Short mmCIF file of C-alpha atoms in Angstrom, two decimals:
data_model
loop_
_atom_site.label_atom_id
_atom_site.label_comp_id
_atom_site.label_asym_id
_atom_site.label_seq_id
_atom_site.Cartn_x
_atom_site.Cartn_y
_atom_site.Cartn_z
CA UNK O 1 -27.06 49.50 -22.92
CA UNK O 2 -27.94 45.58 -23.82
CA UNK O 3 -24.82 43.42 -23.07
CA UNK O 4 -25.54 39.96 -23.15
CA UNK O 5 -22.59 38.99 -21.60
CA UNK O 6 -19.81 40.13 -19.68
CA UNK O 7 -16.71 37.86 -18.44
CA UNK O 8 -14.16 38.30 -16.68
CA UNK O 9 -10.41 36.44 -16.83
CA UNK O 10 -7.89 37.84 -15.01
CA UNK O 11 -7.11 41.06 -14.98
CA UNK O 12 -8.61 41.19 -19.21
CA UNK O 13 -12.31 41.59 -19.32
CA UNK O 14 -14.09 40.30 -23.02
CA UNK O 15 -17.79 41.78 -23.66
CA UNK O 16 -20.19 39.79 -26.26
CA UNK O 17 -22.95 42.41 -27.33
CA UNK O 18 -25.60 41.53 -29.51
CA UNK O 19 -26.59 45.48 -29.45
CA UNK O 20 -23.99 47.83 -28.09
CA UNK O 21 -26.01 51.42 -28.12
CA UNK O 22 -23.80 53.35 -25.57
CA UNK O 23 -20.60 52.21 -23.16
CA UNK O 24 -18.75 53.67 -20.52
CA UNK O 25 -17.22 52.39 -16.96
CA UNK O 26 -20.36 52.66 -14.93
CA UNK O 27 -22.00 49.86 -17.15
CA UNK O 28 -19.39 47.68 -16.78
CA UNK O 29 -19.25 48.07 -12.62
CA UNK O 30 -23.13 48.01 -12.58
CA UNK O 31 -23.30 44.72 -15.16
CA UNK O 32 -22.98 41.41 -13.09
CA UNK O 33 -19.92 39.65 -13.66
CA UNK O 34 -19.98 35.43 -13.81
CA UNK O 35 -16.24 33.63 -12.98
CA UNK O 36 -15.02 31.09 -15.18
CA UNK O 37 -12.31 29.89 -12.84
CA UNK O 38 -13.63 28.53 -8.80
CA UNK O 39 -12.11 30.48 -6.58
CA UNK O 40 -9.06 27.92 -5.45
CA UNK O 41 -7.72 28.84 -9.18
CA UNK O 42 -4.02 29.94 -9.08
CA UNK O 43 -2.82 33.41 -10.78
CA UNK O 44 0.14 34.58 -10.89
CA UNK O 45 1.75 35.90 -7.97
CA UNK O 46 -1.14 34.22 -5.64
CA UNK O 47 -0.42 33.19 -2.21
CA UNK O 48 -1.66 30.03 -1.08
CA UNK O 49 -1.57 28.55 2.15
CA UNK O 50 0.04 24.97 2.80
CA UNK O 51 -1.53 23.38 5.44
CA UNK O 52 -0.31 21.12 7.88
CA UNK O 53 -1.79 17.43 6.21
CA UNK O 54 -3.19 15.21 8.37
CA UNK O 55 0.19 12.62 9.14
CA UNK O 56 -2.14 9.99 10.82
CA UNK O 57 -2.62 7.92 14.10
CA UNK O 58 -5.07 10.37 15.05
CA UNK O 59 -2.66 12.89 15.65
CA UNK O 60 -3.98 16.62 15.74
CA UNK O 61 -1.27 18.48 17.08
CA UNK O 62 2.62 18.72 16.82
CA UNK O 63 5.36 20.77 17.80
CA UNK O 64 7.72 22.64 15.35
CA UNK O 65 11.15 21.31 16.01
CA UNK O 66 13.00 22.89 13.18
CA UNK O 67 12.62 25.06 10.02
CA UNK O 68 14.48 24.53 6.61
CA UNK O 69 13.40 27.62 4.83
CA UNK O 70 12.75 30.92 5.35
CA UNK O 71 10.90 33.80 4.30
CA UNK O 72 12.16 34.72 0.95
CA UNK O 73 13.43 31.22 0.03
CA UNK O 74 12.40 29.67 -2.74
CA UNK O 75 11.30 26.15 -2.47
CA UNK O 76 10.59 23.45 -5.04
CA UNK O 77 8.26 20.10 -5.04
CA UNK O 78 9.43 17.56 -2.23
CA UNK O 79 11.84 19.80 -0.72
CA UNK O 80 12.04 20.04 3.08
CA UNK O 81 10.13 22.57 4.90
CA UNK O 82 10.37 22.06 8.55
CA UNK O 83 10.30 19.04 10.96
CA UNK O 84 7.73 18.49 13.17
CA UNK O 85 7.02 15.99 16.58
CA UNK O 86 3.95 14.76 17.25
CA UNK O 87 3.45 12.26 20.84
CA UNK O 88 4.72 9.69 18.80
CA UNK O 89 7.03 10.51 15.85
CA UNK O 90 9.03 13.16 14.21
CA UNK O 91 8.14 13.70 10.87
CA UNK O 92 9.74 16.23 7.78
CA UNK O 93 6.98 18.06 6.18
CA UNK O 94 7.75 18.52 2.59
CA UNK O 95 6.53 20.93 -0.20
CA UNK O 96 3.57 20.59 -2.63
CA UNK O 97 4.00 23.65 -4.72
CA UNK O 98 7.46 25.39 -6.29
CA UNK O 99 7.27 29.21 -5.30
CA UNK O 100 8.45 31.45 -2.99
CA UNK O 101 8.04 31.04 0.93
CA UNK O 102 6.39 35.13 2.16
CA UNK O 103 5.29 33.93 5.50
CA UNK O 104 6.24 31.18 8.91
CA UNK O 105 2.94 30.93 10.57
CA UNK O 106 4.80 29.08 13.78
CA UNK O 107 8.27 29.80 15.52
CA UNK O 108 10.49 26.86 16.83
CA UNK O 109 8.79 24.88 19.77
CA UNK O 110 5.45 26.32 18.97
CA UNK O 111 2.09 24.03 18.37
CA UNK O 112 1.18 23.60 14.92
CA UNK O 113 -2.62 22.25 14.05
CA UNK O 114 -3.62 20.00 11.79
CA UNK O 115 -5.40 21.16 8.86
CA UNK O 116 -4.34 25.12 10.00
CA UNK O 117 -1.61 26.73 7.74
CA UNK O 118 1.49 26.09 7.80
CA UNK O 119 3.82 28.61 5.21
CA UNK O 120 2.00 31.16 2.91
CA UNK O 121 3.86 30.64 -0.88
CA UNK O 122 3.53 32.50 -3.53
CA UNK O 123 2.60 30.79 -6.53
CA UNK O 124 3.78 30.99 -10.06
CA UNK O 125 0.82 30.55 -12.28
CA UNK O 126 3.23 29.83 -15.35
CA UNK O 127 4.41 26.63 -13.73
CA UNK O 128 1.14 24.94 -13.42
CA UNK O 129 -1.91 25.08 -10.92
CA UNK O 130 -1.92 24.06 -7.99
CA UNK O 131 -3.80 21.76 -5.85
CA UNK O 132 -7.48 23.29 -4.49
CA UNK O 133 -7.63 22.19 -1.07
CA UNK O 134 -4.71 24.13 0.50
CA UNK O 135 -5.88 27.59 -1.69
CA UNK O 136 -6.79 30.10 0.90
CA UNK O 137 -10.44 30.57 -0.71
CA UNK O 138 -10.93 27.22 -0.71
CA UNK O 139 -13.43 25.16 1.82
CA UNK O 140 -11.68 22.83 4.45
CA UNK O 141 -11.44 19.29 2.40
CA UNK O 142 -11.80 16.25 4.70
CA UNK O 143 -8.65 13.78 5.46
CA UNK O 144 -10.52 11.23 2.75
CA UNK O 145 -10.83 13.40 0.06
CA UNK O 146 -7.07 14.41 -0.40
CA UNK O 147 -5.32 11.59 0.46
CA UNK O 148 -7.87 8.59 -1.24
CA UNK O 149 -8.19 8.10 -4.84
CA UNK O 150 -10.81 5.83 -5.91
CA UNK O 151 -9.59 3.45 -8.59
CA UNK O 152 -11.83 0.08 -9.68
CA UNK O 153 -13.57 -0.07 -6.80
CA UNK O 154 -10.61 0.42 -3.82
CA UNK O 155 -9.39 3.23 -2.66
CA UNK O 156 -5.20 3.85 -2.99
CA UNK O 157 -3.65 6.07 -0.16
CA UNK O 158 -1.22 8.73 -1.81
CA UNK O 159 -0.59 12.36 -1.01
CA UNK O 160 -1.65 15.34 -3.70
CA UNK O 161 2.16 15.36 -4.16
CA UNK O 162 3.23 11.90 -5.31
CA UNK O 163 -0.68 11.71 -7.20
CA UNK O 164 1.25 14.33 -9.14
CA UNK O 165 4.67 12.78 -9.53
CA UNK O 166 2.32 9.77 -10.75
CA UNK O 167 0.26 12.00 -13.52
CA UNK O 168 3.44 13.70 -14.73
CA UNK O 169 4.66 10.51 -15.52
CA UNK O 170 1.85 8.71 -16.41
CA UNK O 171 1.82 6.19 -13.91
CA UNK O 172 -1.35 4.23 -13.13
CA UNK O 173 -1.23 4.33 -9.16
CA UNK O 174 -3.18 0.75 -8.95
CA UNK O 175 0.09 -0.60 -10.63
CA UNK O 176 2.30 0.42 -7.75
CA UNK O 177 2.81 -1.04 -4.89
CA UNK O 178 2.97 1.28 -1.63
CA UNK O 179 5.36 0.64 1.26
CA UNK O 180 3.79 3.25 3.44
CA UNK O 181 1.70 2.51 6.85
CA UNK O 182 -1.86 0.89 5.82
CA UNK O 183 -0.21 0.35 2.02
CA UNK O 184 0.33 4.18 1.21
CA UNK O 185 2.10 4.98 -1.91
CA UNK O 186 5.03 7.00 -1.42
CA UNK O 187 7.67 9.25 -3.26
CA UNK O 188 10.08 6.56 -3.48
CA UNK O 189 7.52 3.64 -4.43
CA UNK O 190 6.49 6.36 -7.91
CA UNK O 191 10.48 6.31 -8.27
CA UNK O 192 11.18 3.02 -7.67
CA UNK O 193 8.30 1.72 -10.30
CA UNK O 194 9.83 4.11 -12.83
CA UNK O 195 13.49 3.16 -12.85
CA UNK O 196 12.01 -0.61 -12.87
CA UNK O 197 9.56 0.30 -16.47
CA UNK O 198 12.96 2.78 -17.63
CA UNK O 199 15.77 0.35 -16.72
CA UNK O 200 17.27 3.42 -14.63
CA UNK O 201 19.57 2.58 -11.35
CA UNK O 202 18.59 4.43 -8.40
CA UNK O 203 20.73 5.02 -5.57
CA UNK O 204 20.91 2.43 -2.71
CA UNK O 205 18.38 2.72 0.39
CA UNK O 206 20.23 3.77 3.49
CA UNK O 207 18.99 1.07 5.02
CA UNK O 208 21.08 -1.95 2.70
CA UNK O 209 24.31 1.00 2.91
CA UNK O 210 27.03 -0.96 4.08
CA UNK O 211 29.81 1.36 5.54
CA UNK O 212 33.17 -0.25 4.70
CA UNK O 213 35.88 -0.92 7.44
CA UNK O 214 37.98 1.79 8.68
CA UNK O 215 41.85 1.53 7.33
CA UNK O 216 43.88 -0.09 9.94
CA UNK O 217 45.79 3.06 11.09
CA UNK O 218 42.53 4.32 11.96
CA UNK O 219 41.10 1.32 13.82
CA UNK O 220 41.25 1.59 17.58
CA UNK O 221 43.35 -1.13 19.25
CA UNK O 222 41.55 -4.27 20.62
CA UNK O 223 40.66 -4.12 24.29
CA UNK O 224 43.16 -6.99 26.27
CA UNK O 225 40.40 -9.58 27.41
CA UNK O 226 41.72 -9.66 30.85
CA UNK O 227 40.87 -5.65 31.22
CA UNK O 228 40.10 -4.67 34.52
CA UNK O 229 36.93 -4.10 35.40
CA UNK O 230 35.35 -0.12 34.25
CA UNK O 231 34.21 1.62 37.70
CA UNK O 232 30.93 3.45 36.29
CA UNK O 233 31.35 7.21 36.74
CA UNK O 234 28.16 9.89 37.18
CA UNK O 235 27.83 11.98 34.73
CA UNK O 236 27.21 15.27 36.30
CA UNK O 237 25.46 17.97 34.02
CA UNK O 238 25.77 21.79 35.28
CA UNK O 239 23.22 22.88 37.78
CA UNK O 240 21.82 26.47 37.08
CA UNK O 241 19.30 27.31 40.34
CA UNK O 242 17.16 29.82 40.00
CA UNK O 243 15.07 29.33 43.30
CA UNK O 244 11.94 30.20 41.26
CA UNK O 245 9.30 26.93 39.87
CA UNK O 246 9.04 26.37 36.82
CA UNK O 247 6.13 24.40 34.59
CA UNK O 248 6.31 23.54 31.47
CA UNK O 249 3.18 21.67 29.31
CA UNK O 250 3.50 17.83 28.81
CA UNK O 251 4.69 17.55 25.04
CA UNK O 252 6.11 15.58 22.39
CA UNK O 253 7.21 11.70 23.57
CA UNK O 254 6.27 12.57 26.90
CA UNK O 255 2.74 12.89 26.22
CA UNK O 256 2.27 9.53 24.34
CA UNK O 257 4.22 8.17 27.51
CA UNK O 258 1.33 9.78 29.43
CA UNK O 259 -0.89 7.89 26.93
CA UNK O 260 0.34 4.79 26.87
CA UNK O 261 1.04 4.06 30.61
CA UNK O 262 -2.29 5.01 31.79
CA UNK O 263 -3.66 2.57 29.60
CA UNK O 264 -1.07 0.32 30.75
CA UNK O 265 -2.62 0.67 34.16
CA UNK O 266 -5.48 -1.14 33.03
CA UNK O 267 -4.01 -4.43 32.54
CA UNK O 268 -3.05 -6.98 34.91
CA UNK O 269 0.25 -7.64 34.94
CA UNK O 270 2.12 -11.13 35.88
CA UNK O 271 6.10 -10.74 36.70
CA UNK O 272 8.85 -13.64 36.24
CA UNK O 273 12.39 -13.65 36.69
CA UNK O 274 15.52 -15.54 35.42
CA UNK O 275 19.29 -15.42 35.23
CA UNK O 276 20.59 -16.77 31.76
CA UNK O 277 24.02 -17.97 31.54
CA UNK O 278 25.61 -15.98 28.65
CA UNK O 279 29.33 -17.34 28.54
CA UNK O 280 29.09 -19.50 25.14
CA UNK O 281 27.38 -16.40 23.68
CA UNK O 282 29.54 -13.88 24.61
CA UNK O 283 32.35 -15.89 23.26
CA UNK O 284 29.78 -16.40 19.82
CA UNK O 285 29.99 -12.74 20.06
CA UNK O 286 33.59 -11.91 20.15
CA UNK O 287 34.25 -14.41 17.17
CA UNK O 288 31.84 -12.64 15.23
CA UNK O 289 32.45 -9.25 16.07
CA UNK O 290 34.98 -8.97 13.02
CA UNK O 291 32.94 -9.49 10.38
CA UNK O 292 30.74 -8.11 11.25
CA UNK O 293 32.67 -4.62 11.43
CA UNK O 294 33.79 -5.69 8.00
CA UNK O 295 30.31 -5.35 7.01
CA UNK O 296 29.78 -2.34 8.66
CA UNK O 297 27.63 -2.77 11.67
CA UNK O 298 28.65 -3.30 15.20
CA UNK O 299 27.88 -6.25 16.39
CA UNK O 300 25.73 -6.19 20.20
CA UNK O 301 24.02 -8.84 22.22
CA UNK O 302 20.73 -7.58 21.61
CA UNK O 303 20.43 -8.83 18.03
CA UNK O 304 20.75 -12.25 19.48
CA UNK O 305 18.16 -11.91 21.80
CA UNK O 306 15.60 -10.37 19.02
CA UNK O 307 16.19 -13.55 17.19
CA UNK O 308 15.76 -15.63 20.34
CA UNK O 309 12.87 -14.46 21.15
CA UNK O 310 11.33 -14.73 17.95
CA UNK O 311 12.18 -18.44 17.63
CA UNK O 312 10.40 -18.39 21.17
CA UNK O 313 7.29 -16.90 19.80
CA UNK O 314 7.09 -19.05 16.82
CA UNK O 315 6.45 -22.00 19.59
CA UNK O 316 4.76 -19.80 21.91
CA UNK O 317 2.45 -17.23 19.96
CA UNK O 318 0.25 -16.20 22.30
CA UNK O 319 2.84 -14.00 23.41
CA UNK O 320 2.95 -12.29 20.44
CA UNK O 321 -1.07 -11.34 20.44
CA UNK O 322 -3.25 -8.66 21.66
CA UNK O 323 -6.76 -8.55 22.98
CA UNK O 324 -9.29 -6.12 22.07
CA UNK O 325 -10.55 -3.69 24.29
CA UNK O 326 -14.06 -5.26 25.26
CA UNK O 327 -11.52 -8.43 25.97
CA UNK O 328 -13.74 -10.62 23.69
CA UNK O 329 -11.37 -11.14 20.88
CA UNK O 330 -7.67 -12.29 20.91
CA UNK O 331 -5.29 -11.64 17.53
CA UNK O 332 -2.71 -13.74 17.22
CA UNK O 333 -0.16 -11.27 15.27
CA UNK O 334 1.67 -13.04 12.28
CA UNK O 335 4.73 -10.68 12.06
CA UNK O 336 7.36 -10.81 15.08
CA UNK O 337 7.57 -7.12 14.98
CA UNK O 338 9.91 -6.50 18.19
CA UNK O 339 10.35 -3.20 19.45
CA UNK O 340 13.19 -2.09 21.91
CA UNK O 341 13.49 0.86 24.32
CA UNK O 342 15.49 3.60 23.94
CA UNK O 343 16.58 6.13 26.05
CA UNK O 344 17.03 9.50 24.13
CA UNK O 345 17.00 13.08 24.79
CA UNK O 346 13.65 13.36 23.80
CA UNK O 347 12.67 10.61 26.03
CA UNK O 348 11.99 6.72 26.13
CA UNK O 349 10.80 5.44 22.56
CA UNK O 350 10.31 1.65 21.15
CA UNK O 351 11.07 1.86 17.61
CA UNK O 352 10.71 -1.69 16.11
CA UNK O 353 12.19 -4.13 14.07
CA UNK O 354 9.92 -5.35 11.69
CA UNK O 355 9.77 -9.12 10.41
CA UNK O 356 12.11 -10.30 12.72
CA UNK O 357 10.93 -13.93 11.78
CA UNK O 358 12.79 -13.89 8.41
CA UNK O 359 15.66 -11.46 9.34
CA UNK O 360 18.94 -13.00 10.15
CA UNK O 361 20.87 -11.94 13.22
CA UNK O 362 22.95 -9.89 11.27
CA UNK O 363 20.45 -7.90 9.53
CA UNK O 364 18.80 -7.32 12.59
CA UNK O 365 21.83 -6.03 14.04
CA UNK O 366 22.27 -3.39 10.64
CA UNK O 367 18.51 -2.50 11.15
CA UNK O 368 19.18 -1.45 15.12
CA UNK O 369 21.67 0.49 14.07
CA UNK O 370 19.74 2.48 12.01
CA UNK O 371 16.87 2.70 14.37
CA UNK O 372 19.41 3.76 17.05
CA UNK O 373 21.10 6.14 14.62
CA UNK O 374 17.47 7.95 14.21
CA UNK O 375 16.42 7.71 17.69
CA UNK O 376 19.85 9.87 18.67
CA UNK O 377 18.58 12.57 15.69
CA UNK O 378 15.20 12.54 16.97
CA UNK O 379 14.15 11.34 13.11
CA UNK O 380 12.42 8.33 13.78
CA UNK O 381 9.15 8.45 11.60
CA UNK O 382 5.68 7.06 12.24
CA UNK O 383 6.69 3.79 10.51
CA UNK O 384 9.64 2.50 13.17
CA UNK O 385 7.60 3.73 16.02
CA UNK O 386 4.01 1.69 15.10
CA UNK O 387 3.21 -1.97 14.39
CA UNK O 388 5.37 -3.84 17.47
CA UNK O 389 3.75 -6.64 18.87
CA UNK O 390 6.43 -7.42 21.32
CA UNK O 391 9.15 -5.84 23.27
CA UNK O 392 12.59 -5.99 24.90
CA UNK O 393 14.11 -3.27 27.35
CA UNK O 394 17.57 -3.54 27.63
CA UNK O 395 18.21 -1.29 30.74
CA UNK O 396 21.52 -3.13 31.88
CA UNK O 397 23.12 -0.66 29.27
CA UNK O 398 22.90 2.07 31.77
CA UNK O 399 22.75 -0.55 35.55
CA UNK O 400 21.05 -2.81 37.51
CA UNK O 401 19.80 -6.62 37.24
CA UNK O 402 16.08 -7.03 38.29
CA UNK O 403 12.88 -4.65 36.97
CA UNK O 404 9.53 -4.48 36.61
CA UNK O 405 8.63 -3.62 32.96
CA UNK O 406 5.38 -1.94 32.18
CA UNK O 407 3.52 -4.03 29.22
CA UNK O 408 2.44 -1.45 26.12
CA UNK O 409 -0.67 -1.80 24.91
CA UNK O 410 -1.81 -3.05 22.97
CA UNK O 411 1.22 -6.14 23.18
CA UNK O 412 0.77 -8.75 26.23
CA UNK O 413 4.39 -9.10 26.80
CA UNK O 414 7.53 -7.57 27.63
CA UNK O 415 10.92 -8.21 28.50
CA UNK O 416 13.55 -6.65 30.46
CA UNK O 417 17.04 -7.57 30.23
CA UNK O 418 19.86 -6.72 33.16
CA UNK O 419 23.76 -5.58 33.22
CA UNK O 420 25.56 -8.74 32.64
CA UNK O 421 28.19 -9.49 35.59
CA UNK O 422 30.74 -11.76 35.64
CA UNK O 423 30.00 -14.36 39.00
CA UNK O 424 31.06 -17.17 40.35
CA UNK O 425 28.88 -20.65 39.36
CA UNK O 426 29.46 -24.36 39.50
CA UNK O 427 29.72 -26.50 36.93
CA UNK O 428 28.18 -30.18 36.87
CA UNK O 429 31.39 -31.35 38.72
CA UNK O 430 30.78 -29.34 41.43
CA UNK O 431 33.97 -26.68 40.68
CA UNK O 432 33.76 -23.05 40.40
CA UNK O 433 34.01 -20.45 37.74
CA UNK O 434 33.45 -17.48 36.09
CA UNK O 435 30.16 -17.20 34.52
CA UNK O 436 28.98 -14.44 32.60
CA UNK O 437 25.39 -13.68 34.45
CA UNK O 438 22.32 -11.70 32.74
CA UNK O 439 18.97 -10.98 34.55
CA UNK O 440 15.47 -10.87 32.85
CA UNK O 441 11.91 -9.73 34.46
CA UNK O 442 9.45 -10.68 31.85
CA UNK O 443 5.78 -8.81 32.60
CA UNK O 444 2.53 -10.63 30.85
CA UNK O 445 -1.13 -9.87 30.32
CA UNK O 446 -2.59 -12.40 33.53
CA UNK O 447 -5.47 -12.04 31.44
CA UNK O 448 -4.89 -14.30 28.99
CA UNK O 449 -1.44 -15.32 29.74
CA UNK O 450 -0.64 -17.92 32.74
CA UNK O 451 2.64 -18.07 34.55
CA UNK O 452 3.25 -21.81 33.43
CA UNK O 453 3.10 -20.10 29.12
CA UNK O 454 5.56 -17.69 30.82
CA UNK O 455 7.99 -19.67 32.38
CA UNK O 456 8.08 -21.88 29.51
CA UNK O 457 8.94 -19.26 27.26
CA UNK O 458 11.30 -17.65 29.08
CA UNK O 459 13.15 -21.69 29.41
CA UNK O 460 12.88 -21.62 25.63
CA UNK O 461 14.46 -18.54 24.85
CA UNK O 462 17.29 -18.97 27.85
CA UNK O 463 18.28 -22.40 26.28
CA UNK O 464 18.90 -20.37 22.60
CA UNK O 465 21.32 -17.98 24.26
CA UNK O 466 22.81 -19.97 26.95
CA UNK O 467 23.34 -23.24 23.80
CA UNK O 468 23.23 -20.72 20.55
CA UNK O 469 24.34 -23.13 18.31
CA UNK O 470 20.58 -24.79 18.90
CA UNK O 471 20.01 -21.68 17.16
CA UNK O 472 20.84 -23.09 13.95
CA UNK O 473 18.19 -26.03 13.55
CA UNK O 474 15.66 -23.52 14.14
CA UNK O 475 17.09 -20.64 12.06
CA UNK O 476 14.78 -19.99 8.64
#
């Protein structure tokens, strides 16, 4: 027998023979066979394992929270496929491929990996190929390789999944601007370039949604403003004892708390303490409640002191600044990115407000209520959670007046704001009445931040919310 050549493609094997003297099956199993496809190819009916990407921040492990599909579903490009929570950020993990899902490789509250699989799906070779780096033959790919695209000369961060979206509609991705952390193109950036070069109207981001007013028979009455004061009741939760210990591992925002305050520990911190007069604001406040409701968004204190303190740090920007680890180097941050502490079930997080310098009070107050609205869910992504370069603590929402705040790194200040109390005061006349009293305990880096910068800050930001029409001269 003199075969020349012997391929193979799929399950149909071609032979080329220049001579063909005799044939049967054990030529054909002793002839060597050369593949024309590399061995992350896609036939049909293939399984393929999607692996857990890497989501950034130097993450490596996260815990599954919740699962969208399951086996036997089928699932198509960009739909959901679980939720995951890393130590700093939950994050929805969507689909590369359309198939079928044949196997979970985690159950709820287990650790995934990064870079280990995910879901097994099965693979319909009619629909296109798929991607090589998540194909079960194929080599681990590096973090670089599959997120990166070179184009003239910089590199353009986009997942295989919107470099697709991109292809199919031939979209140069050095044309389109990415709103993603560290300028990564996302899903919505490919759609929102496409309905500006078709003229097509997309649907509103959640974050501009304005919620209209409720109808008046479904508003709750106003609040008389002589109320009497709310006694504060416990809230008791039902004790089950079972007289045995129990330990569980350190997980999810409880680990990056672990994190965060041990590097915390590191830094020297200075304390200073004030009591700002709030009456003219909480009368501001009342006035604008209103419209604000009109315009969907409830209307608290805290979006005045955001914008306070950011017309503080505009005078005073060493306060909004970090220093490098070997303490050689100081960055003065030019976006007032302030973050504020929440308490959740999953445990304290500082989402922040980004740009706080240009936002008005009222869109800061429709951004917090989207932050908050996430926090609650446990949905806040990578994005709201990164990036702050300054922070306020509002822990008179659930009691007490004086703290000690714990600075996060790598920020140099933080703020923490009391219960506000009505007490007695005198006026410049010498007569008593009824002041509307808040606390603050402001912690600094005493490495590069002196008491005097401190003080002078905290004088600067007290006069905006005790006067908050002075506000308005400094309002951009």
């Amino acid at each position: 027998v003199c075969i020349h050549r012997v391929r193979s493609c799929s399950s149909i094997r071609f032979i080329k023979s220049k001579y063909v003297c005799v044939f049967d099956k054990s030529a054909l199993k002793f002839s060597h066979q050369q593949r024309l496809f590399r061995t992350s190819a896609v036939s049909c009916g293939q399984i393929v394992q999607f692996k857990l990407s890497d989501i950034g921040e130097g993450i490596t492990e996260v815990t599954v929270k919740e699962w969208y599909i399951k086996e036997g579903d089928s699932v198509s490009q960009f739909d959901s496929i679980c939720e995951v929570q890393s130590d700093k950020a939950s994050v929805t993990i969507t689909s590369r491929y359309d198939g079928i899902i044949r196997k979970l490789h985690y159950n709820l509250d287990e650790i995934a990996y990064v870079g280990k699989p995910l879901v097994d799906i099965e693979i319909d070779a009619s629909k296109g190929v798929a991607p090589e780096e998540d194909v079960v033959e194929t080599p681990p790919m590096s973090h670089e390789e599959h997120t990166h695209q070179e184009i003239k000369g910089h590199k353009t961060l986009a997942t295989p999944a919107v470099r697709r979206l991109a292809m199919e509609n031939n979209i140069k991705l050095s044309e389109v601007v990415g709103t993603g952390k560290d300028n990564r193109i996302l899903k919505e950036d490919i759609l929102n370039y496409l309905a500006k070069q078709t003229g097509a109207i997309l649907p509103p981001s959640p974050k501009a949604e304005i919620i209209p007013p409720l109808p008046k028979s479904e508003t709750l009455p106003a609040a008389p403003k002589d109320k009497a004061r709310k006694i504060p009741v416990p809230v008791s939760r039902p004790i089950v004892f079972s007289g045995k210990d129990k330990t569980e591992p350190v997980t999810g925002f409880h680990k990056a708390m672990v994190k965060t305050m041990s590097a915390a520990l590191k830094i020297p911190h200075f304390g200073y303490c004030d009591e700002i007069d709030l009456t003219q604001l909480v009368q501001l406040r009342e006035e604008l409640k209103p419209l604000a409701q009109i315009r969907g968004v409830k209307l608290s204190f805290m979006p005045f002191f955001i914008k306070a303190a950011s017309l503080g740090l505009l005078q005073y920007p060493i306060l909004n600044a970090s220093l490098d680890e070997s303490c050689q180097n100081v960055t003065y941050k030019a976006l007032h990115n302030i973050g504020v502490a929440m308490d959740t079930e999953q445990g304290l997080i500082v989402p922040n407000v980004k740009n706080v310098q240009v936002l008005s009070v009222f869109e800061i107050a429709s951004e917090l209520h989207r932050l908050q609205s996430l926090g609650s869910a446990g949905q806040l992504g990578t994005n709201d959670l990164t990036g702050g370069t300054f922070t306020l603590s509002n822990i008179g929402t659930i009691g007490g007046t004086y703290t000690k705040p714990v600075i996060l790194p790598p920020e140099v200040a933080i703020g923490a704001l009391g219960k506000i109390q009505v007490l007695p005061r005198f006026n410049g006349k010498g007569e008593v009445f009824k002041a509307q009293i808040m606390n603050v305990s402001w912690s600094a880096d005493h490495r590069i931040i002196d008491g005097a910068t401190m003080a002078r800050f905290s004088n600067l930001w007290k006069s905006y919310l005790e006067n908050p029409a002075l506000m308005l001269l400094d309002l951009k």
